[in-house]
Short mmCIF file of C-alpha atoms in Angstrom, two decimals:
data_model
loop_
_atom_site.label_atom_id
_atom_site.label_comp_id
_atom_site.label_asym_id
_atom_site.label_seq_id
_atom_site.Cartn_x
_atom_site.Cartn_y
_atom_site.Cartn_z
CA UNK A 23 8.42 -13.40 44.11
CA UNK A 24 9.97 -16.26 42.12
CA UNK A 25 6.55 -17.84 41.59
CA UNK A 26 5.16 -14.52 40.36
CA UNK A 27 8.07 -14.07 37.95
CA UNK A 28 7.65 -17.62 36.66
CA UNK A 29 3.93 -16.99 36.09
CA UNK A 30 4.68 -13.81 34.13
CA UNK A 31 7.23 -15.61 31.96
CA UNK A 32 4.79 -18.44 31.34
CA UNK A 33 2.05 -15.92 30.44
CA UNK A 34 4.32 -14.15 27.98
CA UNK A 35 5.22 -17.46 26.34
CA UNK A 36 1.55 -18.40 25.97
CA UNK A 37 0.75 -15.01 24.44
CA UNK A 38 3.62 -15.35 21.96
CA UNK A 39 2.45 -18.82 20.95
CA UNK A 40 -1.08 -17.51 20.38
CA UNK A 41 0.24 -14.59 18.33
CA UNK A 42 2.33 -16.98 16.24
CA UNK A 43 -0.75 -19.16 15.64
CA UNK A 44 -2.77 -16.10 14.61
CA UNK A 45 0.00 -15.03 12.23
CA UNK A 46 0.07 -18.45 10.58
CA UNK A 47 -3.72 -18.35 10.19
CA UNK A 48 -3.44 -14.90 8.59
CA UNK A 49 -0.84 -16.18 6.10
CA UNK A 50 -3.15 -19.07 5.20
CA UNK A 51 -6.08 -16.66 4.73
CA UNK A 52 -3.90 -14.53 2.44
CA UNK A 53 -3.34 -17.40 0.00
CA UNK A 54 -6.93 -18.64 0.28
CA UNK A 55 -8.20 -15.16 -0.59
CA UNK A 56 -6.03 -15.15 -3.71
CA UNK A 57 -7.71 -18.37 -4.78
CA UNK A 58 -11.36 -17.57 -4.11
CA UNK A 59 -13.62 -15.36 -6.19
CA UNK A 60 -16.06 -15.54 -9.03
CA UNK A 61 -13.11 -16.75 -11.13
CA UNK A 62 -11.66 -19.73 -9.31
CA UNK A 63 -7.87 -20.15 -9.28
CA UNK A 64 -5.86 -23.04 -7.86
CA UNK A 65 -3.18 -22.57 -5.22
CA UNK A 66 -0.46 -23.73 -7.60
CA UNK A 67 -1.54 -21.12 -10.16
CA UNK A 68 -1.43 -18.46 -7.43
CA UNK A 69 2.17 -19.34 -6.58
CA UNK A 70 3.12 -19.33 -10.26
CA UNK A 71 1.50 -15.91 -10.71
CA UNK A 72 3.35 -14.50 -7.71
CA UNK A 73 6.71 -15.65 -9.04
CA UNK A 74 5.86 -14.34 -12.56
CA UNK A 75 5.84 -17.69 -14.35
CA UNK A 76 5.77 -16.80 -18.06
CA UNK A 77 4.07 -20.09 -18.98
CA UNK A 78 0.98 -19.20 -16.90
CA UNK A 79 -2.20 -18.03 -18.60
CA UNK A 80 -1.98 -14.18 -18.77
CA UNK A 81 -5.60 -13.90 -17.64
CA UNK A 82 -4.91 -15.87 -14.45
CA UNK A 83 -1.77 -13.84 -13.78
CA UNK A 84 -3.65 -10.58 -14.26
CA UNK A 85 -6.48 -11.63 -11.91
CA UNK A 86 -4.02 -12.60 -9.18
CA UNK A 87 -1.51 -9.75 -9.41
CA UNK A 88 -3.59 -6.81 -10.68
CA UNK A 89 -7.09 -7.47 -9.33
CA UNK A 90 -6.93 -9.54 -6.15
CA UNK A 91 -3.49 -8.85 -4.69
CA UNK A 92 -3.89 -5.05 -4.25
CA UNK A 93 -7.34 -5.55 -2.69
CA UNK A 94 -6.01 -8.18 -0.31
CA UNK A 95 -3.05 -6.05 0.74
CA UNK A 96 -5.30 -3.02 1.27
CA UNK A 97 -7.85 -5.02 3.29
CA UNK A 98 -5.09 -6.33 5.56
CA UNK A 99 -3.50 -2.90 6.09
CA UNK A 100 -6.81 -1.11 6.70
CA UNK A 101 -8.21 -3.88 8.89
CA UNK A 102 -5.07 -3.89 11.02
CA UNK A 103 -5.10 -0.10 11.32
CA UNK A 104 -8.77 0.18 12.29
CA UNK A 105 -8.52 -2.64 14.84
CA UNK A 106 -5.35 -1.19 16.38
CA UNK A 107 -6.96 2.25 16.45
CA UNK A 108 -10.07 0.86 18.14
CA UNK A 109 -8.05 -0.89 20.85
CA UNK A 110 -6.08 2.31 21.48
CA UNK A 111 -9.22 4.43 21.80
CA UNK A 112 -10.80 1.91 24.16
CA UNK A 113 -7.65 2.04 26.26
CA UNK A 114 -7.63 5.85 26.43
CA UNK A 115 -11.29 6.18 27.39
CA UNK A 116 -11.40 3.05 29.54
CA UNK A 117 -14.61 2.05 27.75
CA UNK A 118 -15.03 -1.17 25.71
CA UNK A 119 -17.86 0.41 23.68
CA UNK A 120 -15.61 3.08 22.16
CA UNK A 121 -14.79 2.89 18.44
CA UNK A 122 -12.39 4.94 16.25
CA UNK A 123 -15.15 7.30 15.09
CA UNK A 124 -15.95 8.57 18.62
CA UNK A 125 -14.09 11.84 17.98
CA UNK A 126 -15.88 12.54 14.70
CA UNK A 127 -13.14 11.47 12.31
CA UNK A 128 -15.42 9.23 10.21
CA UNK A 129 -18.16 11.87 9.99
CA UNK A 130 -15.62 14.54 9.03
CA UNK A 131 -13.99 12.33 6.40
CA UNK A 132 -17.41 11.32 5.09
CA UNK A 133 -18.37 14.96 4.66
CA UNK A 134 -15.11 15.71 2.86
CA UNK A 135 -15.61 12.81 0.47
CA UNK A 136 -19.26 13.68 -0.15
CA UNK A 137 -18.28 17.29 -0.88
CA UNK A 138 -15.58 16.11 -3.28
CA UNK A 139 -18.02 13.85 -5.12
CA UNK A 140 -20.54 16.70 -5.32
CA UNK A 141 -17.96 19.13 -6.71
CA UNK A 142 -16.27 16.99 -9.35
CA UNK A 143 -16.04 13.31 -8.47
CA UNK A 144 -12.28 13.30 -9.05
CA UNK A 145 -10.78 10.51 -6.94
CA UNK A 146 -7.76 12.55 -5.83
CA UNK A 147 -10.01 15.41 -4.69
CA UNK A 148 -12.36 13.02 -2.90
CA UNK A 149 -9.55 11.28 -1.02
CA UNK A 150 -7.73 14.53 -0.23
CA UNK A 151 -10.83 16.23 1.14
CA UNK A 152 -11.83 13.14 3.11
CA UNK A 153 -8.43 13.06 4.80
CA UNK A 154 -8.41 16.82 5.43
CA UNK A 155 -11.88 17.04 6.95
CA UNK A 156 -11.35 13.86 9.00
CA UNK A 157 -8.28 15.36 10.63
CA UNK A 158 -10.00 18.76 10.90
CA UNK A 159 -12.92 17.21 12.81
CA UNK A 160 -10.61 15.73 15.44
CA UNK A 161 -8.60 18.97 15.64
CA UNK A 162 -11.84 20.84 16.39
CA UNK A 163 -12.69 18.25 19.06
CA UNK A 164 -9.31 18.73 20.72
CA UNK A 165 -9.71 22.52 20.71
CA UNK A 166 -13.25 22.41 22.14
CA UNK A 167 -12.36 19.87 24.82
CA UNK A 168 -9.38 21.79 26.17
CA UNK A 169 -10.46 23.68 29.29
CA UNK A 170 -8.05 25.47 31.64
CA UNK A 171 -5.07 24.17 29.63
CA UNK A 172 -6.16 20.58 30.28
CA UNK A 173 -8.12 17.99 28.29
CA UNK A 174 -10.57 15.85 30.23
CA UNK A 175 -11.84 12.55 28.86
CA UNK A 176 -15.51 13.37 29.33
CA UNK A 177 -14.99 16.66 27.46
CA UNK A 178 -13.36 14.74 24.61
CA UNK A 179 -16.37 12.42 24.35
CA UNK A 180 -18.91 15.25 24.48
CA UNK A 181 -16.94 17.30 21.96
CA UNK A 182 -16.72 14.27 19.67
CA UNK A 183 -20.49 13.81 19.82
CA UNK A 184 -21.06 17.48 18.98
CA UNK A 185 -18.59 17.60 16.07
CA UNK A 186 -19.73 14.22 14.73
CA UNK A 187 -23.38 15.32 14.75
CA UNK A 188 -22.45 18.56 12.98
CA UNK A 189 -20.62 16.80 10.15
CA UNK A 190 -23.37 14.17 9.88
CA UNK A 191 -25.82 17.02 9.34
CA UNK A 192 -23.57 18.44 6.61
CA UNK A 193 -23.47 15.00 4.94
CA UNK A 194 -27.27 14.89 4.98
CA UNK A 195 -27.36 18.39 3.46
CA UNK A 196 -25.05 17.36 0.62
CA UNK A 197 -27.11 14.21 -0.03
CA UNK A 198 -30.24 16.36 -0.10
CA UNK A 199 -28.90 18.73 -2.78
CA UNK A 200 -27.05 16.04 -4.80
CA UNK A 201 -28.32 14.82 -8.15
CA UNK A 202 -30.46 11.73 -7.31
CA UNK A 203 -29.62 10.08 -10.63
CA UNK A 204 -25.84 10.26 -10.50
CA UNK A 205 -24.16 11.98 -7.55
CA UNK A 206 -26.36 10.73 -4.71
CA UNK A 207 -25.81 7.01 -5.48
CA UNK A 208 -22.05 7.60 -5.70
CA UNK A 209 -22.04 9.32 -2.30
CA UNK A 210 -24.18 6.58 -0.74
CA UNK A 211 -21.98 3.78 -2.08
CA UNK A 212 -18.78 5.54 -0.97
CA UNK A 213 -20.10 6.09 2.55
CA UNK A 214 -20.76 2.34 2.91
CA UNK A 215 -17.14 1.42 2.16
CA UNK A 216 -15.59 -0.56 -0.68
CA UNK A 217 -12.24 -1.82 -1.95
CA UNK A 218 -13.40 -2.12 -5.56
CA UNK A 219 -11.30 0.79 -6.83
CA UNK A 220 -8.09 -0.13 -5.00
CA UNK A 221 -4.82 0.21 -6.90
CA UNK A 222 -1.18 -0.30 -5.97
CA UNK A 223 -0.76 3.47 -5.60
CA UNK A 224 -3.48 3.50 -2.91
CA UNK A 225 -1.89 0.49 -1.23
CA UNK A 226 1.40 2.40 -1.12
CA UNK A 227 -0.30 5.44 0.45
CA UNK A 228 -1.97 3.25 3.06
CA UNK A 229 1.25 1.38 3.81
CA UNK A 230 3.31 4.58 4.17
CA UNK A 231 0.86 6.06 6.70
CA UNK A 232 -0.92 3.25 8.54
CA UNK A 233 2.07 0.95 9.04
CA UNK A 234 4.31 3.60 10.71
CA UNK A 235 1.39 4.61 12.94
CA UNK A 236 0.88 0.97 13.88
CA UNK A 237 4.56 0.66 14.75
CA UNK A 238 4.30 3.73 17.00
CA UNK A 239 1.36 2.21 18.88
CA UNK A 240 3.22 -1.09 19.14
CA UNK A 241 6.15 0.67 20.81
CA UNK A 242 3.79 2.45 23.23
CA UNK A 243 1.66 -0.60 24.06
CA UNK A 244 3.38 -1.33 27.39
CA UNK A 245 2.61 2.24 28.54
CA UNK A 246 -1.05 1.78 27.65
CA UNK A 247 -1.44 -0.57 30.60
CA UNK A 248 -0.60 2.37 32.90
CA UNK A 249 -3.55 4.39 31.56
CA UNK A 250 -5.88 2.00 33.39
CA UNK A 251 -4.43 3.28 36.68
CA UNK A 252 -5.45 6.48 38.43
CA UNK A 253 -3.89 9.48 36.73
CA UNK A 254 -1.93 10.42 39.85
CA UNK A 255 -0.55 6.90 40.18
CA UNK A 256 0.46 6.81 36.51
CA UNK A 257 2.19 10.20 36.84
CA UNK A 258 4.05 8.95 39.92
CA UNK A 259 5.44 6.14 37.76
CA UNK A 260 6.97 8.66 35.37
CA UNK A 261 4.29 8.71 32.66
CA UNK A 262 3.14 11.98 31.13
CA UNK A 263 -0.49 10.89 30.88
CA UNK A 264 -1.83 13.84 28.88
CA UNK A 265 1.02 13.73 26.35
CA UNK A 266 0.62 9.97 25.96
CA UNK A 267 -3.12 10.38 25.34
CA UNK A 268 -2.55 13.09 22.74
CA UNK A 269 0.05 10.98 20.88
CA UNK A 270 -2.24 7.94 20.82
CA UNK A 271 -5.23 10.04 19.70
CA UNK A 272 -3.26 11.73 16.90
CA UNK A 273 -1.75 8.47 15.63
CA UNK A 274 -5.04 6.53 15.85
CA UNK A 275 -6.94 9.38 14.19
CA UNK A 276 -4.47 9.54 11.31
CA UNK A 277 -4.86 5.80 10.70
CA UNK A 278 -8.65 6.05 10.73
CA UNK A 279 -8.73 9.16 8.52
CA UNK A 280 -6.43 7.58 5.92
CA UNK A 281 -8.49 4.37 5.93
CA UNK A 282 -11.75 6.26 5.44
CA UNK A 283 -10.29 8.50 2.74
CA UNK A 284 -9.10 5.49 0.72
CA UNK A 285 -11.87 2.94 1.31
CA UNK A 286 -14.90 4.78 2.69
CA UNK A 287 -16.46 4.24 6.10
CA UNK A 288 -16.00 0.65 7.33
CA UNK A 289 -17.73 0.18 10.65
CA UNK A 290 -17.55 -2.32 13.52
CA UNK A 291 -13.93 -3.40 13.04
CA UNK A 292 -12.55 -0.96 15.61
CA UNK A 293 -15.29 -1.98 18.06
CA UNK A 294 -15.45 -5.77 17.65
CA UNK A 295 -11.85 -6.82 16.99
CA UNK A 296 -10.39 -5.53 20.31
CA UNK A 297 -12.94 -7.71 22.15
CA UNK A 298 -11.87 -10.73 20.11
CA UNK A 299 -8.26 -9.87 20.91
CA UNK A 300 -9.01 -9.72 24.64
CA UNK A 301 -10.79 -13.06 24.42
CA UNK A 302 -7.68 -14.61 22.86
CA UNK A 303 -4.75 -13.00 24.70
CA UNK A 304 -6.30 -11.07 27.61
CA UNK A 305 -6.31 -7.39 28.59
CA UNK A 306 -2.55 -6.81 28.63
CA UNK A 307 -1.88 -4.36 25.79
CA UNK A 308 1.57 -5.86 25.23
CA UNK A 309 -0.24 -8.80 23.65
CA UNK A 310 -3.56 -7.14 22.80
CA UNK A 311 -2.24 -4.60 20.29
CA UNK A 312 -0.36 -7.20 18.17
CA UNK A 313 -3.38 -9.52 18.38
CA UNK A 314 -5.69 -6.74 17.15
CA UNK A 315 -3.34 -6.00 14.25
CA UNK A 316 -3.33 -9.64 13.11
CA UNK A 317 -7.02 -10.40 13.76
CA UNK A 318 -8.14 -7.08 12.22
CA UNK A 319 -6.15 -7.79 9.06
CA UNK A 320 -7.64 -11.27 8.79
CA UNK A 321 -11.19 -10.13 9.57
CA UNK A 322 -11.37 -7.47 6.86
CA UNK A 323 -9.63 -9.86 4.46
CA UNK A 324 -12.45 -12.37 5.02
CA UNK A 325 -15.14 -9.68 4.74
CA UNK A 326 -13.74 -8.35 1.46
CA UNK A 327 -13.40 -11.87 0.04
CA UNK A 328 -17.07 -12.49 0.81
CA UNK A 329 -18.05 -9.09 -0.64
CA UNK A 330 -16.38 -9.76 -4.00
CA UNK A 331 -17.39 -13.44 -4.23
CA UNK A 332 -20.93 -13.66 -2.89
CA UNK A 333 -22.83 -11.88 -5.66
CA UNK A 334 -22.17 -10.42 -9.12
CA UNK A 335 -22.98 -6.95 -7.74
CA UNK A 336 -20.36 -6.37 -5.04
CA UNK A 337 -21.74 -5.76 -1.56
CA UNK A 338 -20.53 -2.69 0.40
CA UNK A 339 -18.19 -3.62 3.23
CA UNK A 340 -20.09 -1.84 6.01
CA UNK A 341 -23.17 -3.95 5.34
CA UNK A 342 -21.20 -7.16 5.83
CA UNK A 343 -19.19 -5.93 8.80
CA UNK A 344 -22.45 -4.96 10.55
CA UNK A 345 -24.30 -8.17 9.59
CA UNK A 346 -21.44 -10.36 10.81
CA UNK A 347 -19.94 -8.13 13.50
CA UNK A 348 -23.11 -7.18 15.38
CA UNK A 349 -24.34 -10.75 16.12
CA UNK A 350 -20.81 -11.89 16.91
CA UNK A 351 -20.33 -8.92 19.23
CA UNK A 352 -23.55 -9.86 21.01
CA UNK A 353 -22.31 -13.44 21.36
CA UNK A 354 -18.98 -12.23 22.76
CA UNK A 355 -20.72 -10.01 25.30
CA UNK A 356 -22.94 -12.85 26.47
CA UNK A 357 -19.99 -15.18 26.74
CA UNK A 358 -17.69 -12.79 28.61
CA UNK A 359 -20.40 -11.47 30.93
CA UNK A 360 -21.62 -14.99 31.62
CA UNK A 361 -18.09 -16.11 32.44
CA UNK A 362 -17.54 -13.15 34.78
CA UNK A 363 -20.82 -13.80 36.59
CA UNK A 364 -19.86 -17.37 37.50
#
């Protein structure tokens, strides 16, 4: 018993050290991202801009504080939220191939945004409708999947496929009737995800919704380990399994819906980052959830920095996340499966 306790303490210490290292790397990436771009800025100028040095060139100060800083903050918040949401969904369904859009939230939000662009193009309407229809899609899934006053996981998955396909069809319908010269390109670009139009007001909205949801999942992370047990065994340990699942689904869905409504659909983060987190800290959700938050924030920060620096015409985020995430995901699968086979 003493040896087992000592091993657990040692494991917790190693996880904390790894999380601290990841946090330091994220802080370094934050300052590097402020420096890089088509307009190069030195680290000393970045620090002077952040402390509002009046002797600094106003152009440099404006680039740092009004152009790059809100994008960087938004990329970190959204990346952390999507990664945390992905890890939570994978925990609920016990499937490492699950991503945050499995219950149709991305398709619903995409339809809402496309409808808003078709109607007027007003940013407030687009974001509001994206959030509303994203949450509505998951609400429909929960209603359909509830049979005999109980929600089964396989019914959730099937209901998510049905609702997602329905809203994808509605998106295709809107793209079909949209003006090909003006509206259709706007819908297409929005659906691929971008942080180009980020402002401090959007950052505040994201922070006020995604961060509290992340904190809730952080407080529940030790209970997530019990969801890997048989339902009867988890119930015998005092866990209300169905209530816990509903809370995690609602919180994760809200994070995803807010992210999509503000930045468009950004794929692969919720699928890939939890696997990277497991590779670093293991399967224990007490360390996995914080690791996903940090790694997800850093990953989307890197992706957005590449998107705004690589070419004069900014690349949509979903293109880069797929181009980088898909091969890396394949590499991770080969590595983990190869290690388990030995």
